[in-house]
Every structure is written in structure tokens, then in C-alpha cells.
Amino acid sequence: MTYHRPHNIQDACLLAARPGARIVAGGTDLMVRVEKGIEEPQFWVDISHLPLHDVRLEAETQVLEVGALCTMALCASHTQVLQHAPLLAQAAVVVGAPGIRNRATIGGNLANASPAADVSCALMALNAELVIISGQGRRSLPIQEFFLSPGRSALVHGEILAAVRIPLHKPEHTVRTLSHWFKAGNRRAQVISMVAVAARTHLDANDRVLSSAIAVASVAPRPLRLSHVEAMLLDAQLTPDVIARAAAAAAAEITPISDVRASAEYRRHLTSIFTQWHLEDQEAGSAPKAGRMAPPEPPAPVVMDATGEGPWTLRINGRPVSVKAPGSRRLLDVLREDLHLTGTKNGCGEGECGACMVLVDGRPVNACLVALGSVAGHDLTTVEGLSEGDAPGTVQQAFIDAGAVQCGFCIPGCEITAQALVDEEELTRDEIAQALSGNLCRCTGYVKIIDAVALALSRRAEKKKGGR
């Protein structure tokens, strides 16, 4: 496997066209597949540093363009997305957990073509158009034509998904817009949906439907729009009877399967209920909120000769480090085996437990899902870097004082996540729990871990107030 980190988009397109080439951005899916031997790319083309991270509003054409390399964390917190495409933000904030959202990209989520993809569902309801580039040029494709079957999209070999374009114009006479995102799963994080529904309906002054878009995931081989329900609603006034008939029609329009997550009957029921809630303008309760945390900045482009085995230069715990290893090697293995920083633990190897959490440019990520080459030139912090001289750091001391440590295996990852929160002005216990949703602990029940994070935040605030 040869690792390439092209200098520009043109070079990336040339490399992508090679037989055996595989494009990688965040790597949160591909790293797992490679580690398990499911995929063995001959050429690993890392595009994570290329200038495809921007979110920009085209005022003249009334289009919001989101770069394919925008992370889920950025989509969930960007001002323009929150204002103009809240469905996208609401879907992005429930993808995986914080460590995954800081790496996973909107383009990668789409290119995987999962029938259960949250972001795909939201973008279908937003009538998004996808911009695809290759050495042959550029083409655009409506998102409804992009998904072909599970794991298979309209991308052909050598093509790169570059951007998502979301039209913002509303029908004439629109007075009110209903916009909702619903997802059912067996927990609040790290979960594939039983059913996800994204819906947007424009109404006039008399609650007459001017247009409606209702998209569903996890009920078919690909995300789909409920076209029959949308046609039924067009020009109808939203009376209780119309809403009831639309909800029933939503259940009838899908033909889901039964699997380990839910029965077909339950999926139809959820689709009906979510359609009803949308048309009644109801919220879904205690879902994670988009936009609360400070938005992460897009990663600074790092351009360097980066092919094969390096050497790779990065900063770890404030010190420059040079590593000679394949660029596709897991960061977790480099830290533990090459650099002997064994505080970063090897847990699930799939980004689900958080034991291997490290900070990359101040943001928590799962080291088991990160390729070494993708963090070359960046700043990393491991749990060994949290101490203040020979004494425990603020976060570490808070974990000691709160009695948050039992077996200790998960604690380095929890402390890394907590360290990323210490500059937040104020967080509720629910927000702390949401931030820790990617860190599993089988001992403590989380109460004392949340206590420890709250204590660390309080102590850091006191230090700031005292000017120390």
C-alpha cells in the first residue's frame, strides 16, 4: 500500500484515477475496513488537507455551498449552516460521537452510500446538488440520483466528491417553514438509526402547503423521498385530517425489512409518527443540540512531500517528533509501539470506546481511526501531555479529587475529552455528558466522571478569573 498526500486538487484527481487508488479524507470508515482486511487499497490518496473545507453563501444565486471536506463537527456548528440549512446541522450533530465528528467529513458520509446515513437523509430533504470533479472535468448531480444501492454511489473510479450545494430559495408566498430532523436509535450516540426522517414544508398564510420534502433513511436500500406523501400534501391545508392521512400514507409508501435494529412494522410506525410530528410542528424531545459548542476551525492546510514512509514530522505534547513509518499506519500504533506513549489505550479499534482519544490541534479524535500521514505537521496531545510539570494537570487532579478513576483503562481518553472542554465558559451536566458520549466506561457509571469534568471546568474558570 503506497500512501500519497497530493499537493493540490489536480494532483489528487490524477492519483485517484490510478488502478487500485482509494480516496481517504477523515478515514473513520476506511481505517476500520483496512484494519479488518476488508479493503486493501494499492494507492492511498489522502485529500484531508486540500482546500475543500469552506462553507460559503452565494447571495446572488441563493445557494449555500458546503465543501466535501467539512467535518461533521463544523457542519453542526457553522453559523451559515445553522441559519440556512438547520436540517444538515441537526443530522451532523448525531453522527457517531464527538471524536468521530471531528474527523468524519460530509463527503465521506455521502460517498459511503449507506442506507442509514443521517446526513444523506437531511440533504435529500434540502434538494442538495453534488459537485463531482475528476481529471475529465466537473459535473453536478442531484442527490436523489447519487445513491444506487447499499455501499454503491454514482461516483465512478477517479472521481472526487468536491462540494454540496443547497438551494435556499423558497416558494412565493411562503410565510412559515416547518423543518424537522428525527432519529430513532437505542441510545443517543454511536448508533445507527432504526429510522431517520428529515422534512421541510413551506406554508402560506392559510397553512396551505406550497412545497414539502420528506426524506427517510434506514427503510430501504438507499435513502429515499416520500414522493407520494409530498404530492398528497401539495396545495392541501394542514388540517388534522390531512395530517393523519399523510402520516398513514408515509407508513404505506415504504417497504422496510426487519433486522437486528428494528422490525419492519416498527419502522413503518416510526416513519408515520415522525411525519405526523413534522406536520404538527412538534419537536422530538432531548436530542443533542446543534451549534452549542464553539465551532472548530477547519484544519490548516499542511503541504509537504508526503509519500510512502515519510519521515513524518509532527508535534506531540509540545515537542517536534519525526517518525518513519507508512503514512497509512494507525496513529494509535505509532504512539504506542514507536513512541512508547502507552497512556493512549487500544480498546475497540473501531472508534466506539474512546480509550485511544488524543487531541489533534486541540480537538479530540480517535487515534485508531487516524492515519499517521494525515496528522503530519499538526499538534497532538496525549494523556502524557496533560501534566503541569511533575504535578497532575487541572483535569487530572479533578479526576483524582472526584474519585472518577476505577480500573483506569478508559480514563486517559476521558481526560483527553475533558481537556478539550476546559476553555468552555459554562456547560451543563447534560452538555458534559454529550461531550463524553464517545467515551465508554464499564466501571463508574459516569456520574463521577461528569463530576470530575465539572470540577475541572470550575477550577479553570477560577484560575481565569484570578488572572492566574
Coordinates of C-alpha atoms in Angstrom, one line a residue:
M1 CA 0.0 0.0 0.0
T2 CA 1.5 3.3 -1.1
Y3 CA 0.4 6.5 0.7
H4 CA 0.1 9.7 -1.2
R5 CA -0.7 13.2 0.1
P6 CA -1.1 15.3 -3.1
H7 CA -0.2 19.0 -3.1
N8 CA -3.3 20.1 -4.9
I9 CA -6.7 19.1 -6.3
Q10 CA -5.3 18.5 -9.8
D11 CA -2.7 16.0 -8.5
A12 CA -5.4 14.3 -6.4
C13 CA -7.5 13.7 -9.4
L14 CA -4.6 12.2 -11.3
L15 CA -3.8 9.9 -8.4
A16 CA -7.4 9.0 -7.9
A17 CA -7.6 7.7 -11.5
R18 CA -4.9 5.1 -10.9
P19 CA -6.0 1.4 -10.7
G20 CA -6.3 0.4 -7.1
A21 CA -6.4 4.0 -5.8
R22 CA -8.7 4.8 -2.8
I23 CA -9.6 8.4 -1.7
V24 CA -9.5 9.0 2.0
A25 CA -10.4 12.1 3.9
G26 CA -11.5 11.7 7.6
G27 CA -10.8 7.9 7.4
T28 CA -13.3 7.0 10.1
D29 CA -14.8 4.2 8.0
L30 CA -11.9 3.3 5.7
M31 CA -9.4 2.8 8.6
V32 CA -11.6 0.2 10.2
R33 CA -12.1 -1.6 6.9
V34 CA -8.4 -1.7 6.2
E35 CA -7.6 -2.8 9.7
K36 CA -10.0 -5.7 9.4
G37 CA -8.7 -6.7 5.9
I38 CA -12.0 -5.9 4.2
E39 CA -10.2 -3.4 1.9
E40 CA -6.6 -3.3 0.8
P41 CA -6.1 -0.2 -1.4
Q42 CA -3.0 -0.3 -3.6
F43 CA -2.8 3.5 -3.5
W44 CA -4.0 5.5 -0.5
V45 CA -4.8 9.1 -1.7
D46 CA -5.2 11.4 1.4
I47 CA -7.1 14.5 0.4
S48 CA -7.8 15.7 4.0
H49 CA -5.6 18.8 3.7
L50 CA -6.9 20.1 0.4
P51 CA -8.9 23.3 0.2
L52 CA -12.4 21.8 0.2
H53 CA -13.4 22.8 3.8
D54 CA -15.2 26.1 3.1
V55 CA -18.8 26.9 3.8
R56 CA -19.9 29.9 1.8
L57 CA -23.2 31.6 1.0
E58 CA -23.7 32.7 -2.6
A59 CA -26.0 35.6 -2.1
E60 CA -26.7 36.2 -5.8
T61 CA -27.7 32.6 -6.6
Q62 CA -29.1 31.9 -3.1
V63 CA -27.1 28.7 -2.7
L64 CA -25.2 27.5 0.3
E65 CA -22.1 25.6 -0.7
V66 CA -20.5 23.2 1.8
G67 CA -17.1 21.8 0.9
A68 CA -16.9 18.0 0.9
L69 CA -14.1 18.0 3.5
C70 CA -16.2 19.9 6.1
T71 CA -16.3 17.8 9.2
M72 CA -19.5 16.8 10.9
A73 CA -18.4 19.0 13.9
L74 CA -18.1 22.0 11.6
C75 CA -21.4 21.3 9.8
A76 CA -23.1 21.1 13.2
S77 CA -21.8 24.4 14.5
H78 CA -21.2 26.7 11.5
T79 CA -23.2 29.9 11.6
Q80 CA -24.2 29.7 7.9
V81 CA -25.3 26.1 8.2
L82 CA -27.3 26.7 11.4
Q83 CA -29.0 29.7 9.8
H84 CA -29.7 28.5 6.3
A85 CA -29.7 24.6 6.5
P86 CA -30.5 23.6 10.1
L87 CA -31.5 20.1 8.9
L88 CA -27.9 19.5 8.0
A89 CA -26.7 20.7 11.3
Q90 CA -29.2 18.6 13.2
A91 CA -28.2 15.5 11.3
A92 CA -24.4 16.1 11.6
V93 CA -24.5 16.5 15.4
V94 CA -25.8 13.0 15.9
V95 CA -23.3 11.2 13.6
G96 CA -21.2 8.9 15.7
A97 CA -19.7 10.8 18.7
P98 CA -17.5 13.9 19.1
G99 CA -14.2 12.2 18.4
I100 CA -15.7 10.8 15.1
R101 CA -17.4 14.1 14.2
N102 CA -14.1 15.9 14.5
R103 CA -12.7 13.7 11.7
A104 CA -15.6 12.4 9.6
T105 CA -16.5 14.5 6.6
I106 CA -19.7 15.2 4.8
G107 CA -18.2 14.0 1.5
G108 CA -17.1 10.7 3.1
N109 CA -20.5 10.2 4.6
L110 CA -22.2 10.6 1.3
A111 CA -19.6 8.5 -0.7
N112 CA -20.1 5.5 1.6
A113 CA -23.7 5.4 0.3
S114 CA -25.1 3.9 3.5
P115 CA -28.9 3.4 3.5
A116 CA -28.9 4.6 7.1
A117 CA -26.7 7.7 6.6
D118 CA -28.1 10.6 8.7
V119 CA -26.5 13.4 6.6
S120 CA -27.7 11.9 3.3
C121 CA -31.3 11.9 4.5
A122 CA -31.1 15.6 5.5
L123 CA -29.5 16.6 2.3
M124 CA -32.2 14.8 0.3
A125 CA -34.9 16.9 2.1
L126 CA -32.8 20.0 1.2
N127 CA -32.8 19.2 -2.5
A128 CA -29.0 19.3 -2.5
E129 CA -26.9 19.0 -5.6
L130 CA -23.4 17.4 -5.5
V131 CA -20.4 18.7 -7.3
I132 CA -18.1 15.9 -8.6
I133 CA -14.6 16.5 -10.0
S134 CA -12.1 14.3 -11.9
G135 CA -9.3 14.6 -14.4
Q136 CA -12.0 14.8 -17.0
G137 CA -13.6 18.0 -15.6
R138 CA -16.6 18.7 -13.3
R139 CA -20.2 17.6 -13.2
S140 CA -23.2 18.1 -11.0
L141 CA -25.7 15.6 -9.8
P142 CA -29.0 15.9 -7.8
I143 CA -28.5 13.9 -4.6
Q144 CA -31.6 11.8 -5.4
E145 CA -29.6 10.3 -8.3
F146 CA -26.4 9.7 -6.3
F147 CA -27.3 6.6 -4.3
L148 CA -27.7 3.4 -6.3
S149 CA -27.6 0.6 -3.7
P150 CA -26.1 -0.2 -0.3
G151 CA -22.5 1.0 -0.4
R152 CA -22.7 2.0 -4.1
S153 CA -23.0 5.5 -5.4
A154 CA -22.9 7.2 -8.8
L155 CA -19.2 8.1 -8.3
V156 CA -17.0 6.3 -10.8
H157 CA -13.4 5.4 -10.3
G158 CA -11.2 8.6 -10.4
E159 CA -14.0 10.9 -9.3
I160 CA -13.9 13.0 -6.1
L161 CA -16.9 14.5 -4.4
A162 CA -15.9 18.2 -4.0
A163 CA -18.9 20.1 -2.6
V164 CA -22.6 20.0 -1.7
R165 CA -24.8 22.9 -3.0
I166 CA -28.0 23.6 -1.1
P167 CA -30.6 25.9 -2.8
L168 CA -32.1 28.3 -0.4
H169 CA -35.0 29.9 -2.4
K170 CA -38.5 29.4 -1.0
P171 CA -41.8 29.3 -2.9
E172 CA -43.5 32.6 -3.4
H173 CA -46.0 33.4 -0.7
T174 CA -44.1 31.4 1.9
V175 CA -45.0 32.7 5.4
R176 CA -43.8 29.8 7.6
T177 CA -41.5 26.9 7.1
L178 CA -41.6 23.6 9.1
S179 CA -38.2 22.0 9.4
H180 CA -37.5 18.9 11.5
W181 CA -35.0 16.1 11.9
F182 CA -36.0 12.9 13.8
K183 CA -33.9 9.9 14.5
A184 CA -34.8 6.7 16.4
G185 CA -32.0 4.6 17.9
N186 CA -31.3 2.5 21.0
R187 CA -29.1 5.2 22.5
R188 CA -28.2 8.9 22.0
A189 CA -24.7 8.4 20.5
Q190 CA -22.7 5.9 18.4
V191 CA -25.8 4.5 17.0
I192 CA -27.1 3.5 13.5
S193 CA -30.7 4.7 13.2
M194 CA -33.7 2.4 13.2
V195 CA -35.4 5.2 11.2
A196 CA -34.3 8.8 10.4
V197 CA -36.7 11.4 8.9
A198 CA -35.7 14.8 7.6
A199 CA -38.6 17.0 6.5
R200 CA -39.1 20.6 5.3
T201 CA -42.5 22.1 4.4
H202 CA -43.3 25.6 3.2
L203 CA -46.7 27.1 4.1
D204 CA -48.6 30.2 3.1
A205 CA -50.6 32.4 5.5
N206 CA -53.5 29.9 5.5
D207 CA -51.3 26.9 6.3
R208 CA -51.6 25.7 2.7
V209 CA -48.7 23.6 1.6
L210 CA -46.6 25.3 -1.1
S211 CA -44.0 22.6 -1.1
S212 CA -42.9 19.6 1.0
A213 CA -39.8 17.4 1.1
I214 CA -39.8 14.4 3.3
A215 CA -36.8 12.1 3.3
V216 CA -36.3 8.8 5.1
A217 CA -33.3 6.6 5.9
S218 CA -32.9 3.1 7.2
V219 CA -36.1 1.9 5.5
A220 CA -34.9 0.9 2.0
P221 CA -31.6 0.0 0.2
R222 CA -30.9 3.7 -0.1
P223 CA -32.2 7.0 1.4
L224 CA -35.5 8.0 -0.3
R225 CA -38.0 10.8 -0.6
L226 CA -41.7 10.1 0.2
S227 CA -42.9 11.4 -3.2
H228 CA -46.5 10.1 -2.8
V229 CA -46.9 11.9 0.5
E230 CA -45.3 15.0 -0.8
A231 CA -47.7 15.0 -3.8
M232 CA -50.7 14.4 -1.4
L233 CA -49.7 17.4 0.7
L234 CA -49.2 19.9 -2.2
D235 CA -51.8 22.6 -2.1
A236 CA -53.5 21.0 0.9
Q237 CA -54.3 22.9 4.1
L238 CA -52.8 21.3 7.1
T239 CA -55.9 20.2 9.0
P240 CA -55.8 17.3 11.5
D241 CA -57.4 15.1 8.9
V242 CA -54.8 15.9 6.2
I243 CA -52.0 15.3 8.7
A244 CA -53.5 11.9 9.8
R245 CA -53.8 10.8 6.2
A246 CA -50.3 11.9 5.3
A247 CA -48.9 10.0 8.3
A248 CA -50.7 6.9 7.2
A249 CA -49.5 7.3 3.7
A250 CA -45.9 7.6 4.9
A251 CA -46.1 4.2 6.5
A252 CA -47.7 2.7 3.4
E253 CA -45.1 4.2 1.0
I254 CA -42.1 2.3 2.4
T255 CA -41.2 -1.4 2.4
P256 CA -38.6 -1.8 5.1
I257 CA -37.1 -5.0 6.3
S258 CA -36.8 -6.5 9.8
D259 CA -33.3 -6.7 11.2
V260 CA -31.4 -6.6 14.5
R261 CA -32.2 -3.0 15.0
A262 CA -36.0 -3.0 14.4
S263 CA -38.8 -4.8 12.8
A264 CA -40.4 -3.7 9.5
E265 CA -43.6 -2.9 11.4
Y266 CA -41.9 -0.7 13.9
R267 CA -40.0 1.2 11.1
R268 CA -43.3 1.9 9.4
H269 CA -44.8 3.1 12.7
L270 CA -41.8 5.4 13.4
T271 CA -42.0 6.8 9.8
S272 CA -45.7 7.6 10.3
I273 CA -45.2 9.2 13.7
F274 CA -42.2 11.3 12.6
T275 CA -44.2 12.5 9.6
Q276 CA -47.1 13.4 11.9
W277 CA -44.8 15.3 14.3
H278 CA -43.3 17.2 11.4
L279 CA -46.6 18.4 10.1
E280 CA -47.8 19.2 13.6
D281 CA -44.6 21.2 14.2
Q282 CA -43.5 19.1 17.2
E283 CA -40.0 18.6 18.5
A284 CA -38.6 15.2 19.3
G285 CA -37.5 15.8 22.9
S286 CA -34.0 15.6 24.3
A287 CA -32.0 15.2 21.1
P288 CA -28.4 16.6 21.1
K289 CA -28.5 20.2 20.1
A290 CA -26.5 21.5 17.1
G291 CA -24.5 24.7 17.5
R292 CA -24.0 24.8 21.2
M293 CA -20.3 24.2 21.4
A294 CA -17.7 26.6 20.0
P295 CA -17.2 25.8 16.3
P296 CA -13.9 24.1 15.5
E297 CA -11.7 25.9 12.9
P298 CA -11.0 24.0 9.7
P299 CA -7.6 22.3 9.8
A300 CA -4.8 24.4 8.5
P301 CA -3.5 23.0 5.2
V302 CA -0.2 21.3 5.6
V303 CA 1.6 20.9 2.3
M304 CA 4.7 18.7 2.3
D305 CA 6.4 15.9 0.3
A306 CA 4.4 13.1 1.7
T307 CA 4.6 9.7 0.0
G308 CA 5.3 6.3 1.3
E309 CA 7.0 6.1 4.7
G310 CA 7.9 9.7 5.3
P311 CA 9.6 10.6 7.6
W312 CA 6.6 12.5 9.1
T313 CA 7.1 15.5 11.3
L314 CA 4.6 16.4 13.9
R315 CA 4.4 18.0 17.4
I316 CA 3.5 15.7 20.2
N317 CA 3.0 17.2 23.7
G318 CA 4.8 20.4 22.6
R319 CA 7.9 18.7 21.2
P320 CA 8.7 18.1 17.5
V321 CA 8.8 14.4 16.6
S322 CA 9.9 12.7 13.4
V323 CA 8.5 9.3 12.6
K324 CA 9.5 7.0 9.7
A325 CA 6.5 4.7 9.0
P326 CA 3.9 4.1 6.4
G327 CA 1.6 7.1 6.1
S328 CA -1.4 4.8 6.3
R329 CA -0.3 3.3 9.6
R330 CA -2.7 3.9 12.5
L331 CA -1.7 6.8 14.7
L332 CA -2.6 4.6 17.7
D333 CA 0.1 2.1 16.8
V334 CA 2.7 4.8 16.2
L335 CA 2.0 6.3 19.6
R336 CA 2.1 3.1 21.5
E337 CA 4.7 1.0 19.6
D338 CA 7.1 3.5 18.1
L339 CA 6.9 6.4 20.6
H340 CA 6.1 4.3 23.7
L341 CA 3.3 6.7 24.7
T342 CA 1.2 3.9 26.2
G343 CA -1.2 6.1 28.0
T344 CA -3.2 6.0 24.8
K345 CA -5.1 2.7 25.1
N346 CA -6.0 0.2 22.4
G347 CA -9.6 -0.6 23.0
C348 CA -12.2 -1.5 20.3
G349 CA -10.1 -0.4 17.3
E350 CA -13.3 1.0 15.7
G351 CA -13.8 4.4 17.2
E352 CA -16.5 3.3 19.6
C353 CA -14.9 3.2 23.0
G354 CA -12.8 6.4 23.2
A355 CA -9.9 4.7 25.0
C356 CA -7.4 5.9 22.4
M357 CA -8.6 9.5 22.3
V358 CA -5.9 12.2 21.6
L359 CA -6.1 15.9 20.8
V360 CA -5.3 17.0 17.3
D361 CA -5.0 20.7 17.1
G362 CA -7.0 20.8 20.3
R363 CA -9.8 18.6 19.2
P364 CA -10.4 15.1 20.5
V365 CA -10.1 12.3 17.9
N366 CA -9.9 8.5 18.0
A367 CA -6.3 7.6 17.3
C368 CA -7.4 4.2 16.0
L369 CA -9.2 5.9 13.1
V370 CA -6.4 8.4 12.1
A371 CA -3.7 7.7 9.5
L372 CA -0.2 8.9 10.6
G373 CA 0.3 10.9 7.3
S374 CA -3.0 12.8 7.8
V375 CA -1.7 14.5 11.0
A376 CA 1.8 15.3 9.8
G377 CA 2.5 19.0 10.6
H378 CA -0.2 19.1 13.2
D379 CA -0.1 19.5 17.0
L380 CA -1.0 16.4 19.1
T381 CA -1.6 16.0 22.8
T382 CA -1.7 12.6 24.5
V383 CA -2.6 12.0 28.1
E384 CA 1.1 12.2 29.0
G385 CA 1.0 15.8 27.9
L386 CA -1.8 16.9 30.4
S387 CA 0.5 17.2 33.4
E388 CA 1.8 20.5 34.6
G389 CA 5.5 19.8 35.2
D390 CA 5.8 17.0 37.7
A391 CA 2.2 17.6 39.0
P392 CA -1.1 16.4 37.6
G393 CA -2.8 18.9 35.4
T394 CA -6.1 20.6 36.2
V395 CA -8.1 17.9 34.6
Q396 CA -6.1 15.0 36.1
Q397 CA -6.3 16.5 39.6
A398 CA -10.1 16.9 39.2
F399 CA -10.4 13.2 38.3
I400 CA -8.4 12.3 41.4
D401 CA -10.4 14.6 43.7
A402 CA -13.8 13.5 42.3
G403 CA -12.9 9.8 42.7
A404 CA -13.6 9.3 39.0
V405 CA -11.0 6.5 38.5
Q406 CA -11.6 2.8 39.0
C407 CA -9.8 0.3 36.7
G408 CA -8.4 3.3 34.8
F409 CA -8.4 1.9 31.3
C410 CA -10.8 4.4 29.9
I411 CA -9.7 7.3 32.0
P412 CA -6.9 8.6 29.7
G413 CA -9.4 9.0 26.9
C414 CA -12.0 10.7 29.2
E415 CA -9.3 13.1 30.4
I416 CA -8.4 14.0 26.9
T417 CA -12.0 14.7 26.1
A418 CA -12.3 16.8 29.3
Q419 CA -9.2 18.7 28.4
A420 CA -10.8 19.8 25.1
L421 CA -13.7 21.3 27.2
V422 CA -11.7 23.4 29.7
D423 CA -12.0 26.6 27.8
E424 CA -15.8 26.5 27.5
E425 CA -17.3 29.2 29.6
E426 CA -20.1 27.1 31.1
L427 CA -21.5 23.7 30.4
T428 CA -24.5 21.9 31.9
R429 CA -24.2 18.3 33.1
D430 CA -26.2 17.2 30.0
E431 CA -23.7 19.0 27.7
I432 CA -20.8 17.4 29.5
A433 CA -22.4 14.0 29.1
Q434 CA -22.9 14.7 25.4
A435 CA -19.3 15.7 25.0
L436 CA -18.3 12.4 26.7
S437 CA -20.7 10.3 24.6
G438 CA -17.8 8.8 22.7
N439 CA -16.0 7.6 25.9
L440 CA -17.2 4.3 27.3
C441 CA -16.6 3.4 30.9
R442 CA -17.6 0.0 32.3
C443 CA -16.8 0.8 35.9
T444 CA -18.0 4.1 37.2
G445 CA -21.5 4.7 35.7
Y446 CA -20.2 8.1 34.5
V447 CA -21.5 10.1 37.4
K448 CA -18.1 10.7 39.0
I449 CA -16.5 11.3 35.6
I450 CA -19.1 14.0 34.9
D451 CA -18.4 15.4 38.4
A452 CA -14.7 15.5 37.6
V453 CA -15.2 17.4 34.3
A454 CA -17.5 19.9 36.0
L455 CA -14.9 20.3 38.8
A456 CA -12.1 20.9 36.2
L457 CA -14.2 23.5 34.4
S458 CA -14.9 25.3 37.7
R459 CA -11.3 25.3 38.7
R460 CA -10.2 26.5 35.3
A461 CA -12.8 29.3 35.4
E462 CA -11.5 30.3 38.9
K463 CA -7.9 30.5 37.5
K464 CA -9.0 32.7 34.6
K465 CA -11.0 35.0 37.0
G466 CA -8.0 35.3 39.3
G467 CA -5.7 36.1 36.3
R468 CA -3.5 33.0 37.0

